[in-house]
Amino acid sequence: MITGDGAYIKKINRNLLLSKIIEYGLISRADLSKITGLNKATISVQVADLLNEELIYETKLEHNVVGRRPIMLSVNKNAGYVLGIDIDYNMIRFLVSDLGGNPVCYDSLTLDSLHYEDIVLLLTKHIKAYKNTYANCRYGMVSVTIGIHGTVNNEDEINFVPTYQWKNKSLKSDLSKELDIDISIQNNANLSAYAERVYKHHESNNLLCIILSSGIGAGIMIDGKLHTGFDGYAGEMGHMIIARNGEACPCGNNGCWEQYASEPTLLARLSNQLNIPNINYDDVANLIAKQDPIAIKLMDQFIIDLSVGLNNIINMYNPETLVLSSEILKLYPNAVDEIKNNLNFTVSQYRDLVLSDFDNKSCVMGACALAIQRFLEVPQLILTLTENSIPSNKLASSK
């Protein structure tokens, strides 16, 4: 049983009400009382406080029934903004979201330098610019959450990023020297899993999101919460060994799963065997459309190797939903069905296996969602995107 003083209970009630206002989008005081079980007096006091803080606002609902129009409550989306950043290999993505989780600005840029110090300077410059742009509202730019394609501990310190060969970097501390804003550093796969849960798979409390774009990482949701492990390093499933004495991996081991089933590995093999330098997704799409025998053979082996690792993961976690984030799998007809055909076993089960709709935006979307949840201090966040609200690509140079 939860116990505490009056202030503690008041905070719990406040956070519960705010989470329901966000979830329903438009809701009356009476319906809040029915949903939460809180009495009208408690709701009246809490709503007054939230209105005073400008986190919510009132609106009268139009209706054709005789009598007073009901007063509805909504989250004040424009009271503040959050910034999500994804430091991918050779590219950085930026997404600004309002407090309702709606993307309002998206940019991505290619990097001219991969040196840590240069990237810190670049991040500092852009964060300052975003902070100034969104300063003219009640709370301004409230926080920044940065996704890292590597291991990040529970103190927001970077342990290792294989593609950059970064080791033991304190990015949060280095940025905080020049920036007066709350900063959080998270693993990119964790943020992607959070985006899938918050924006789409609302009822899936046990969800795994597998990212194939820059290696292989996994975000794990257990009982509706992110599972990061004792130190924060859970989910590095790309370094699960599936081939004894196999391909060398930058992590120092041989035979790691991501050396067989990640997109960079597949692209490198296609480039090598077909003699196509700097092969890209458009090239892969054309090869698949033409049914190029070498490309199809490599794709088939890619799916087999991917299925081997997924089989291990399913047996370990028994997930309700498996979300695969992969541009290449979307290009290959019936990829999901072929993967499912390789997962016929009786030991363990999963409920559903799907491809992500968010592509390479899931990390920044999850970063924004996590920042909103922490700022508003709500126990659970459920957000809904409109059909056209997922940001489109916009590339720029880092110069």
mmCIF file of C-alpha atoms in Angstrom:
data_model
loop_
_atom_site.group_PDB
_atom_site.id
_atom_site.type_symbol
_atom_site.label_atom_id
_atom_site.label_comp_id
_atom_site.label_asym_id
_atom_site.label_seq_id
_atom_site.Cartn_x
_atom_site.Cartn_y
_atom_site.Cartn_z
ATOM 1 C CA MET A 1 0.000 0.000 0.000
ATOM 2 C CA ILE A 2 1.286 3.460 -0.946
ATOM 3 C CA THR A 3 1.507 5.812 2.005
ATOM 4 C CA GLY A 4 2.758 9.371 2.388
ATOM 5 C CA ASP A 5 1.978 12.839 3.636
ATOM 6 C CA GLY A 6 -0.597 15.184 2.108
ATOM 7 C CA ALA A 7 1.854 16.789 -0.293
ATOM 8 C CA TYR A 8 2.938 13.396 -1.628
ATOM 9 C CA ILE A 9 -0.632 12.227 -2.207
ATOM 10 C CA LYS A 10 -1.487 15.555 -3.839
ATOM 11 C CA LYS A 11 1.412 15.119 -6.259
ATOM 12 C CA ILE A 12 0.300 11.588 -7.150
ATOM 13 C CA ASN A 13 -3.221 12.839 -7.870
ATOM 14 C CA ARG A 14 -1.897 15.751 -9.932
ATOM 15 C CA ASN A 15 0.273 13.502 -12.085
ATOM 16 C CA LEU A 16 -2.567 11.022 -12.586
ATOM 17 C CA LEU A 17 -4.980 13.727 -13.713
ATOM 18 C CA LEU A 18 -2.457 15.303 -16.054
ATOM 19 C CA SER A 19 -1.654 11.948 -17.662
ATOM 20 C CA LYS A 20 -5.359 11.343 -18.343
ATOM 21 C CA ILE A 21 -5.851 14.819 -19.798
ATOM 22 C CA ILE A 22 -2.943 14.132 -22.174
ATOM 23 C CA GLU A 23 -4.242 10.667 -23.062
ATOM 24 C CA TYR A 24 -7.808 11.740 -23.843
ATOM 25 C CA GLY A 25 -6.869 15.048 -25.465
ATOM 26 C CA LEU A 26 -10.178 16.676 -24.495
ATOM 27 C CA ILE A 27 -11.962 15.707 -21.278
ATOM 28 C CA SER A 28 -14.347 17.180 -18.726
ATOM 29 C CA ARG A 29 -13.935 17.351 -14.961
ATOM 30 C CA ALA A 30 -16.844 14.932 -14.553
ATOM 31 C CA ASP A 31 -15.241 12.346 -16.821
ATOM 32 C CA LEU A 32 -11.926 12.744 -15.020
ATOM 33 C CA SER A 33 -13.700 11.894 -11.787
ATOM 34 C CA LYS A 34 -15.249 8.758 -13.318
ATOM 35 C CA ILE A 35 -11.972 7.572 -14.843
ATOM 36 C CA THR A 36 -9.678 8.243 -11.877
ATOM 37 C CA GLY A 37 -12.078 7.672 -8.991
ATOM 38 C CA LEU A 38 -11.078 11.007 -7.443
ATOM 39 C CA ASN A 39 -13.818 13.134 -5.949
ATOM 40 C CA LYS A 40 -14.935 16.397 -7.536
ATOM 41 C CA ALA A 41 -13.404 18.564 -4.816
ATOM 42 C CA THR A 42 -9.947 17.023 -5.333
ATOM 43 C CA ILE A 43 -10.234 17.426 -9.100
ATOM 44 C CA SER A 44 -11.348 21.043 -8.737
ATOM 45 C CA VAL A 45 -8.280 21.936 -6.634
ATOM 46 C CA GLN A 46 -5.858 20.085 -8.911
ATOM 47 C CA VAL A 47 -7.299 21.540 -12.108
ATOM 48 C CA ALA A 48 -7.077 25.054 -10.636
ATOM 49 C CA ASP A 49 -3.373 24.502 -9.930
ATOM 50 C CA LEU A 50 -2.713 23.139 -13.432
ATOM 51 C CA LEU A 51 -4.543 26.070 -14.984
ATOM 52 C CA ASN A 52 -2.489 28.473 -12.897
ATOM 53 C CA GLU A 53 0.709 26.744 -14.079
ATOM 54 C CA GLU A 54 -0.561 27.075 -17.673
ATOM 55 C CA LEU A 55 -0.052 23.355 -18.284
ATOM 56 C CA ILE A 56 -3.694 22.931 -19.272
ATOM 57 C CA TYR A 57 -6.446 25.185 -20.608
ATOM 58 C CA GLU A 58 -10.243 25.215 -20.722
ATOM 59 C CA THR A 59 -12.492 25.259 -23.766
ATOM 60 C CA LYS A 60 -16.260 25.067 -24.184
ATOM 61 C CA LEU A 61 -17.392 22.174 -26.335
ATOM 62 C CA GLU A 62 -19.800 23.034 -29.137
ATOM 63 C CA HIS A 63 -23.066 21.063 -28.952
ATOM 64 C CA ASN A 64 -26.685 21.311 -30.038
ATOM 65 C CA VAL A 65 -28.271 20.202 -26.766
ATOM 66 C CA VAL A 66 -30.203 22.681 -24.654
ATOM 67 C CA GLY A 67 -28.213 23.817 -21.611
ATOM 68 C CA ARG A 68 -24.750 24.947 -20.764
ATOM 69 C CA ARG A 69 -21.911 23.867 -22.975
ATOM 70 C CA PRO A 70 -19.569 21.491 -21.110
ATOM 71 C CA ILE A 71 -16.159 22.876 -20.201
ATOM 72 C CA MET A 72 -13.376 20.626 -21.468
ATOM 73 C CA LEU A 73 -9.753 20.416 -20.388
ATOM 74 C CA SER A 74 -6.745 19.977 -22.678
ATOM 75 C CA VAL A 75 -2.987 20.018 -22.237
ATOM 76 C CA ASN A 76 -1.438 23.362 -23.167
ATOM 77 C CA LYS A 77 0.846 21.995 -25.878
ATOM 78 C CA ASN A 78 2.526 25.325 -26.534
ATOM 79 C CA ALA A 79 3.517 25.967 -22.917
ATOM 80 C CA GLY A 80 6.935 24.466 -23.610
ATOM 81 C CA TYR A 81 9.018 22.432 -26.035
ATOM 82 C CA VAL A 82 11.500 19.570 -25.905
ATOM 83 C CA LEU A 83 14.427 18.681 -28.156
ATOM 84 C CA GLY A 84 15.340 15.138 -29.177
ATOM 85 C CA ILE A 85 18.718 14.412 -30.816
ATOM 86 C CA ASP A 86 19.963 11.222 -32.473
ATOM 87 C CA ILE A 87 23.747 10.938 -32.959
ATOM 88 C CA ASP A 88 23.813 8.279 -35.654
ATOM 89 C CA TYR A 89 26.899 7.329 -37.632
ATOM 90 C CA ASN A 90 27.932 10.235 -39.879
ATOM 91 C CA MET A 91 24.621 11.990 -39.204
ATOM 92 C CA ILE A 92 22.763 13.885 -36.478
ATOM 93 C CA ARG A 93 18.976 14.255 -36.349
ATOM 94 C CA PHE A 94 17.107 16.958 -34.425
ATOM 95 C CA LEU A 95 13.423 16.965 -33.537
ATOM 96 C CA VAL A 96 11.547 19.657 -31.607
ATOM 97 C CA SER A 97 8.211 18.615 -30.127
ATOM 98 C CA ASP A 98 5.535 20.476 -28.207
ATOM 99 C CA LEU A 99 4.249 19.136 -24.865
ATOM 100 C CA GLY A 100 1.594 17.149 -26.692
ATOM 101 C CA GLY A 101 4.234 15.132 -28.514
ATOM 102 C CA ASN A 102 3.577 16.815 -31.856
ATOM 103 C CA PRO A 103 6.696 17.376 -34.009
ATOM 104 C CA VAL A 104 7.089 21.056 -34.854
ATOM 105 C CA CYS A 105 10.584 21.094 -36.391
ATOM 106 C CA TYR A 106 12.813 18.359 -37.834
ATOM 107 C CA ASP A 107 16.317 18.671 -39.269
ATOM 108 C CA SER A 108 19.135 16.256 -40.044
ATOM 109 C CA LEU A 109 22.684 16.949 -41.115
ATOM 110 C CA THR A 110 25.636 14.978 -42.349
ATOM 111 C CA LEU A 111 28.863 15.306 -40.389
ATOM 112 C CA ASP A 112 32.084 16.666 -41.830
ATOM 113 C CA SER A 113 34.064 15.459 -38.818
ATOM 114 C CA LEU A 114 33.609 12.426 -36.572
ATOM 115 C CA HIS A 115 35.903 13.711 -33.804
ATOM 116 C CA TYR A 116 34.247 13.888 -30.403
ATOM 117 C CA GLU A 117 35.322 17.481 -29.684
ATOM 118 C CA ASP A 118 33.972 18.710 -33.027
ATOM 119 C CA ILE A 119 30.614 17.023 -32.437
ATOM 120 C CA VAL A 120 30.375 18.567 -28.956
ATOM 121 C CA LEU A 121 30.892 22.013 -30.483
ATOM 122 C CA LEU A 122 28.324 21.292 -33.189
ATOM 123 C CA LEU A 123 25.734 20.093 -30.661
ATOM 124 C CA THR A 124 26.337 23.119 -28.453
ATOM 125 C CA LYS A 125 25.773 25.481 -31.373
ATOM 126 C CA HIS A 126 22.526 23.848 -32.478
ATOM 127 C CA ILE A 127 21.070 23.394 -28.990
ATOM 128 C CA LYS A 128 21.660 27.094 -28.273
ATOM 129 C CA ALA A 129 19.899 27.996 -31.510
ATOM 130 C CA TYR A 130 16.874 25.824 -30.751
ATOM 131 C CA LYS A 131 16.725 27.133 -27.187
ATOM 132 C CA ASN A 132 16.630 30.732 -28.425
ATOM 133 C CA THR A 133 14.016 29.952 -31.080
ATOM 134 C CA TYR A 134 11.570 28.477 -28.559
ATOM 135 C CA ALA A 135 12.273 30.811 -25.643
ATOM 136 C CA ASN A 136 9.106 32.911 -25.954
ATOM 137 C CA CYS A 137 6.620 30.679 -24.145
ATOM 138 C CA ARG A 138 5.840 29.913 -20.504
ATOM 139 C CA TYR A 139 8.497 27.218 -20.034
ATOM 140 C CA GLY A 140 10.644 27.664 -23.143
ATOM 141 C CA MET A 141 12.810 24.736 -24.251
ATOM 142 C CA VAL A 142 12.525 22.594 -21.133
ATOM 143 C CA SER A 143 15.062 19.857 -21.862
ATOM 144 C CA VAL A 144 17.222 17.984 -24.356
ATOM 145 C CA THR A 145 17.431 14.190 -24.677
ATOM 146 C CA ILE A 146 20.233 12.727 -26.800
ATOM 147 C CA GLY A 147 20.249 9.210 -28.238
ATOM 148 C CA ILE A 148 23.594 7.390 -28.493
ATOM 149 C CA HIS A 149 24.208 4.303 -30.656
ATOM 150 C CA GLY A 150 26.238 2.590 -27.968
ATOM 151 C CA THR A 151 26.283 1.778 -24.270
ATOM 152 C CA VAL A 152 25.167 4.458 -21.803
ATOM 153 C CA ASN A 153 25.159 3.872 -18.057
ATOM 154 C CA ASN A 154 22.564 4.920 -15.487
ATOM 155 C CA GLU A 155 24.526 8.136 -14.797
ATOM 156 C CA ASP A 156 24.097 9.246 -18.446
ATOM 157 C CA GLU A 157 27.773 8.583 -19.191
ATOM 158 C CA ILE A 158 28.847 7.012 -22.479
ATOM 159 C CA ASN A 159 30.729 3.770 -22.019
ATOM 160 C CA PHE A 160 31.391 2.798 -25.645
ATOM 161 C CA VAL A 161 30.194 3.747 -29.140
ATOM 162 C CA PRO A 162 31.605 1.170 -31.615
ATOM 163 C CA THR A 163 31.121 3.166 -34.840
ATOM 164 C CA TYR A 164 32.870 6.251 -33.431
ATOM 165 C CA GLN A 165 35.208 4.307 -31.123
ATOM 166 C CA TRP A 166 34.210 6.641 -28.279
ATOM 167 C CA LYS A 167 35.118 5.293 -24.858
ATOM 168 C CA ASN A 168 34.211 6.725 -21.454
ATOM 169 C CA LYS A 169 32.856 10.064 -22.677
ATOM 170 C CA SER A 170 30.913 12.463 -20.420
ATOM 171 C CA LEU A 171 28.856 14.154 -23.137
ATOM 172 C CA LYS A 172 26.286 15.475 -20.677
ATOM 173 C CA SER A 173 28.970 17.140 -18.564
ATOM 174 C CA ASP A 174 30.795 18.541 -21.596
ATOM 175 C CA LEU A 175 27.616 20.082 -23.001
ATOM 176 C CA SER A 176 26.489 21.423 -19.634
ATOM 177 C CA LYS A 177 29.630 23.570 -19.454
ATOM 178 C CA GLU A 178 28.182 25.787 -22.197
ATOM 179 C CA LEU A 179 24.434 25.158 -21.913
ATOM 180 C CA ASP A 180 21.942 26.135 -19.235
ATOM 181 C CA ILE A 181 19.345 23.437 -19.907
ATOM 182 C CA ASP A 182 18.484 19.993 -18.584
ATOM 183 C CA ILE A 183 20.277 17.313 -20.655
ATOM 184 C CA SER A 184 19.777 13.552 -20.667
ATOM 185 C CA ILE A 185 21.831 10.923 -22.517
ATOM 186 C CA GLN A 186 20.126 7.650 -23.452
ATOM 187 C CA ASN A 187 20.715 4.597 -25.626
ATOM 188 C CA ASN A 188 19.036 5.025 -29.014
ATOM 189 C CA ALA A 189 17.291 1.646 -28.976
ATOM 190 C CA ASN A 190 15.730 2.375 -25.581
ATOM 191 C CA LEU A 191 14.353 5.647 -26.952
ATOM 192 C CA SER A 192 13.022 3.880 -30.048
ATOM 193 C CA ALA A 193 11.235 1.283 -27.925
ATOM 194 C CA TYR A 194 9.751 4.087 -25.831
ATOM 195 C CA ALA A 195 8.480 5.823 -28.982
ATOM 196 C CA GLU A 196 6.796 2.636 -30.181
ATOM 197 C CA ARG A 197 5.054 2.172 -26.816
ATOM 198 C CA VAL A 198 4.023 5.819 -26.312
ATOM 199 C CA TYR A 199 2.933 6.675 -29.860
ATOM 200 C CA LYS A 200 1.567 3.422 -31.286
ATOM 201 C CA HIS A 201 1.532 0.200 -29.248
ATOM 202 C CA HIS A 202 -0.304 1.702 -26.271
ATOM 203 C CA GLU A 203 -1.538 -1.609 -24.890
ATOM 204 C CA SER A 204 1.721 -3.542 -25.313
ATOM 205 C CA ASN A 205 3.409 -3.558 -21.908
ATOM 206 C CA ASN A 206 6.054 -6.091 -22.957
ATOM 207 C CA LEU A 207 7.654 -4.813 -26.129
ATOM 208 C CA LEU A 208 11.014 -5.232 -27.808
ATOM 209 C CA CYS A 209 12.243 -2.850 -30.505
ATOM 210 C CA ILE A 210 15.156 -4.118 -32.600
ATOM 211 C CA ILE A 211 17.134 -1.451 -34.476
ATOM 212 C CA LEU A 212 19.095 -2.656 -37.526
ATOM 213 C CA SER A 213 20.221 0.644 -39.038
ATOM 214 C CA SER A 214 23.699 1.272 -37.584
ATOM 215 C CA GLY A 215 24.405 -2.112 -36.039
ATOM 216 C CA ILE A 216 21.877 -3.970 -33.911
ATOM 217 C CA GLY A 217 20.467 -2.634 -30.673
ATOM 218 C CA ALA A 218 17.378 -3.533 -28.696
ATOM 219 C CA GLY A 219 15.093 -1.452 -26.534
ATOM 220 C CA ILE A 220 13.214 -3.448 -23.920
ATOM 221 C CA MET A 221 9.874 -2.550 -22.322
ATOM 222 C CA ILE A 222 8.826 -4.821 -19.441
ATOM 223 C CA ASP A 223 5.531 -4.206 -17.637
ATOM 224 C CA GLY A 224 5.281 -0.851 -19.429
ATOM 225 C CA LYS A 225 8.670 0.401 -18.250
ATOM 226 C CA LEU A 226 12.076 0.620 -19.908
ATOM 227 C CA HIS A 227 14.399 -2.156 -18.784
ATOM 228 C CA THR A 228 18.006 -0.960 -18.828
ATOM 229 C CA GLY A 229 19.726 -3.468 -16.555
ATOM 230 C CA PHE A 230 21.914 -3.031 -13.467
ATOM 231 C CA ASP A 231 24.353 -0.522 -15.014
ATOM 232 C CA GLY A 232 22.160 0.618 -17.897
ATOM 233 C CA TYR A 233 23.692 -1.582 -20.590
ATOM 234 C CA ALA A 234 20.809 -4.017 -21.214
ATOM 235 C CA GLY A 235 19.746 -4.487 -24.819
ATOM 236 C CA GLU A 236 23.129 -4.806 -26.556
ATOM 237 C CA MET A 237 21.834 -7.836 -28.406
ATOM 238 C CA GLY A 238 23.825 -7.055 -31.513
ATOM 239 C CA HIS A 239 26.817 -8.442 -29.647
ATOM 240 C CA MET A 240 25.152 -11.750 -28.939
ATOM 241 C CA ILE A 241 27.440 -14.337 -30.541
ATOM 242 C CA ILE A 242 25.682 -16.490 -33.138
ATOM 243 C CA ALA A 243 28.727 -17.862 -34.995
ATOM 244 C CA ARG A 244 31.688 -19.394 -33.168
ATOM 245 C CA ASN A 245 34.961 -18.055 -34.617
ATOM 246 C CA GLY A 246 32.881 -15.877 -36.916
ATOM 247 C CA GLU A 247 33.342 -12.383 -38.345
ATOM 248 C CA ALA A 248 35.387 -9.940 -36.269
ATOM 249 C CA CYS A 249 33.374 -7.215 -34.520
ATOM 250 C CA PRO A 250 34.584 -3.751 -33.362
ATOM 251 C CA CYS A 251 33.499 -4.726 -29.845
ATOM 252 C CA GLY A 252 36.420 -7.160 -29.687
ATOM 253 C CA ASN A 253 34.492 -10.426 -30.100
ATOM 254 C CA ASN A 254 33.948 -12.639 -33.125
ATOM 255 C CA GLY A 255 30.657 -13.851 -34.551
ATOM 256 C CA CYS A 256 28.424 -11.091 -33.163
ATOM 257 C CA TRP A 257 24.868 -11.018 -34.507
ATOM 258 C CA GLU A 258 25.231 -7.535 -35.995
ATOM 259 C CA GLN A 259 28.057 -8.781 -38.230
ATOM 260 C CA TYR A 260 25.436 -10.905 -39.996
ATOM 261 C CA ALA A 261 22.067 -9.202 -39.639
ATOM 262 C CA SER A 262 22.593 -5.432 -39.507
ATOM 263 C CA GLU A 263 21.941 -3.103 -42.425
ATOM 264 C CA PRO A 264 25.566 -1.844 -42.654
ATOM 265 C CA THR A 265 26.761 -5.451 -42.957
ATOM 266 C CA LEU A 266 24.271 -6.233 -45.711
ATOM 267 C CA LEU A 267 25.091 -3.027 -47.598
ATOM 268 C CA ALA A 268 28.818 -3.781 -47.381
ATOM 269 C CA ARG A 269 28.310 -7.286 -48.770
ATOM 270 C CA LEU A 270 26.119 -6.031 -51.594
ATOM 271 C CA SER A 271 28.670 -3.339 -52.433
ATOM 272 C CA ASN A 272 31.522 -5.845 -52.432
ATOM 273 C CA GLN A 273 29.880 -8.603 -54.449
ATOM 274 C CA LEU A 274 28.155 -6.325 -56.972
ATOM 275 C CA ASN A 275 31.011 -3.806 -57.193
ATOM 276 C CA ILE A 276 28.732 -0.866 -56.382
ATOM 277 C CA PRO A 277 30.573 1.733 -54.284
ATOM 278 C CA ASN A 278 28.597 3.703 -51.688
ATOM 279 C CA ILE A 279 25.508 1.581 -52.225
ATOM 280 C CA ASN A 280 22.332 3.123 -50.779
ATOM 281 C CA TYR A 281 18.707 2.188 -50.134
ATOM 282 C CA ASP A 282 17.602 3.305 -53.607
ATOM 283 C CA ASP A 283 20.188 0.970 -55.124
ATOM 284 C CA VAL A 284 18.901 -1.897 -52.957
ATOM 285 C CA ALA A 285 15.313 -1.166 -53.989
ATOM 286 C CA ASN A 286 16.296 -1.288 -57.670
ATOM 287 C CA LEU A 287 18.228 -4.547 -57.212
ATOM 288 C CA ILE A 288 15.257 -6.169 -55.474
ATOM 289 C CA ALA A 289 12.849 -4.902 -58.147
ATOM 290 C CA LYS A 290 15.076 -6.402 -60.861
ATOM 291 C CA GLN A 291 15.352 -9.649 -58.865
ATOM 292 C CA ASP A 292 19.131 -9.497 -59.089
ATOM 293 C CA PRO A 293 20.225 -13.051 -58.137
ATOM 294 C CA ILE A 294 23.166 -11.964 -55.976
ATOM 295 C CA ALA A 295 21.089 -9.365 -54.125
ATOM 296 C CA ILE A 296 18.224 -11.813 -53.556
ATOM 297 C CA LYS A 297 20.602 -14.481 -52.278
ATOM 298 C CA LEU A 298 22.201 -12.048 -49.839
ATOM 299 C CA MET A 299 18.773 -10.805 -48.702
ATOM 300 C CA ASP A 300 17.593 -14.354 -48.071
ATOM 301 C CA GLN A 301 20.688 -15.098 -45.979
ATOM 302 C CA PHE A 302 20.220 -11.782 -44.156
ATOM 303 C CA ILE A 303 16.698 -12.816 -43.154
ATOM 304 C CA ILE A 304 17.897 -16.241 -41.995
ATOM 305 C CA ASP A 305 20.644 -14.717 -39.839
ATOM 306 C CA LEU A 306 18.213 -12.126 -38.486
ATOM 307 C CA SER A 307 15.767 -14.893 -37.569
ATOM 308 C CA VAL A 308 18.439 -16.798 -35.640
ATOM 309 C CA GLY A 309 18.961 -13.863 -33.298
ATOM 310 C CA LEU A 310 15.241 -13.138 -33.000
ATOM 311 C CA ASN A 311 14.651 -16.743 -32.012
ATOM 312 C CA ASN A 312 17.128 -16.351 -29.143
ATOM 313 C CA ILE A 313 15.534 -13.072 -28.022
ATOM 314 C CA ILE A 314 12.017 -14.483 -28.062
ATOM 315 C CA ASN A 315 13.108 -17.438 -25.965
ATOM 316 C CA MET A 316 14.733 -15.087 -23.434
ATOM 317 C CA TYR A 317 11.999 -12.451 -23.112
ATOM 318 C CA ASN A 318 8.705 -13.888 -24.394
ATOM 319 C CA PRO A 319 7.659 -10.438 -25.719
ATOM 320 C CA GLU A 320 4.128 -9.442 -26.553
ATOM 321 C CA THR A 321 5.244 -7.264 -29.479
ATOM 322 C CA LEU A 322 8.443 -7.354 -31.521
ATOM 323 C CA VAL A 323 9.045 -4.192 -33.556
ATOM 324 C CA LEU A 324 11.766 -4.254 -36.220
ATOM 325 C CA SER A 325 13.149 -0.898 -37.301
ATOM 326 C CA SER A 326 14.694 -1.428 -40.731
ATOM 327 C CA GLU A 327 14.518 0.472 -44.014
ATOM 328 C CA ILE A 328 15.820 -2.532 -45.944
ATOM 329 C CA LEU A 329 13.166 -4.945 -44.668
ATOM 330 C CA LYS A 330 10.514 -2.501 -45.895
ATOM 331 C CA LEU A 331 12.011 -2.778 -49.382
ATOM 332 C CA TYR A 332 11.830 -6.568 -49.480
ATOM 333 C CA PRO A 333 8.359 -8.010 -50.258
ATOM 334 C CA ASN A 334 6.959 -10.384 -47.628
ATOM 335 C CA ALA A 335 10.006 -9.898 -45.373
ATOM 336 C CA VAL A 336 7.946 -10.151 -42.173
ATOM 337 C CA ASP A 337 6.198 -13.323 -43.363
ATOM 338 C CA GLU A 338 9.538 -14.913 -44.229
ATOM 339 C CA ILE A 339 10.918 -14.038 -40.799
ATOM 340 C CA LYS A 340 7.827 -15.467 -39.091
ATOM 341 C CA ASN A 341 8.227 -18.687 -41.098
ATOM 342 C CA ASN A 342 11.685 -19.049 -39.539
ATOM 343 C CA LEU A 343 10.278 -18.665 -36.020
ATOM 344 C CA ASN A 344 8.226 -21.834 -35.797
ATOM 345 C CA PHE A 345 8.980 -23.219 -32.341
ATOM 346 C CA THR A 346 7.091 -24.499 -29.327
ATOM 347 C CA VAL A 347 9.353 -23.529 -26.420
ATOM 348 C CA SER A 348 8.462 -19.831 -26.259
ATOM 349 C CA GLN A 349 6.005 -17.499 -27.932
ATOM 350 C CA TYR A 350 5.415 -13.916 -29.043
ATOM 351 C CA ARG A 351 2.170 -12.107 -29.854
ATOM 352 C CA ASP A 352 3.066 -10.009 -32.890
ATOM 353 C CA LEU A 353 6.018 -9.060 -35.109
ATOM 354 C CA VAL A 354 5.795 -5.824 -37.103
ATOM 355 C CA LEU A 355 7.934 -3.291 -38.939
ATOM 356 C CA SER A 356 8.226 0.167 -37.414
ATOM 357 C CA ASP A 357 6.323 2.991 -39.086
ATOM 358 C CA PHE A 358 8.788 5.539 -37.723
ATOM 359 C CA ASP A 359 11.887 4.420 -39.655
ATOM 360 C CA ASN A 360 14.950 6.419 -38.574
ATOM 361 C CA LYS A 361 12.817 8.936 -36.644
ATOM 362 C CA SER A 362 11.963 6.604 -33.751
ATOM 363 C CA CYS A 363 14.986 7.618 -31.660
ATOM 364 C CA VAL A 364 14.280 11.369 -31.742
ATOM 365 C CA MET A 365 10.558 10.760 -31.257
ATOM 366 C CA GLY A 366 11.269 8.614 -28.211
ATOM 367 C CA ALA A 367 13.717 11.229 -26.941
ATOM 368 C CA CYS A 368 11.007 13.896 -27.077
ATOM 369 C CA ALA A 369 8.407 11.615 -25.489
ATOM 370 C CA LEU A 370 10.701 10.715 -22.596
ATOM 371 C CA ALA A 371 11.532 14.397 -22.058
ATOM 372 C CA ILE A 372 7.797 15.246 -21.926
ATOM 373 C CA GLN A 373 7.072 12.444 -19.482
ATOM 374 C CA ARG A 374 9.839 13.570 -17.158
ATOM 375 C CA PHE A 375 8.961 17.266 -17.345
ATOM 376 C CA LEU A 376 5.277 16.711 -16.645
ATOM 377 C CA GLU A 377 6.102 13.971 -14.111
ATOM 378 C CA VAL A 378 3.281 11.747 -15.324
ATOM 379 C CA PRO A 379 3.408 8.020 -14.455
ATOM 380 C CA GLN A 380 2.495 6.942 -17.985
ATOM 381 C CA LEU A 381 2.458 8.794 -21.273
ATOM 382 C CA ILE A 382 0.124 7.965 -24.148
ATOM 383 C CA LEU A 383 0.363 10.199 -27.210
ATOM 384 C CA THR A 384 -1.370 10.080 -30.583
ATOM 385 C CA LEU A 385 0.121 11.294 -33.842
ATOM 386 C CA THR A 386 -1.955 12.480 -36.752
ATOM 387 C CA GLU A 387 -1.415 10.719 -40.068
ATOM 388 C CA ASN A 388 0.886 13.383 -41.487
ATOM 389 C CA SER A 389 2.729 14.403 -38.316
ATOM 390 C CA ILE A 390 5.745 12.082 -38.621
ATOM 391 C CA PRO A 391 8.524 14.424 -39.832
ATOM 392 C CA SER A 392 9.980 14.036 -43.314
ATOM 393 C CA ASN A 393 13.684 14.015 -44.068
ATOM 394 C CA LYS A 394 15.539 17.301 -44.385
ATOM 395 C CA LEU A 395 19.260 17.059 -44.918
ATOM 396 C CA ALA A 396 21.826 19.772 -44.363
ATOM 397 C CA SER A 397 25.587 20.075 -44.020
ATOM 398 C CA SER A 398 27.212 20.453 -40.617
ATOM 399 C CA LYS A 399 29.170 23.450 -41.842
#
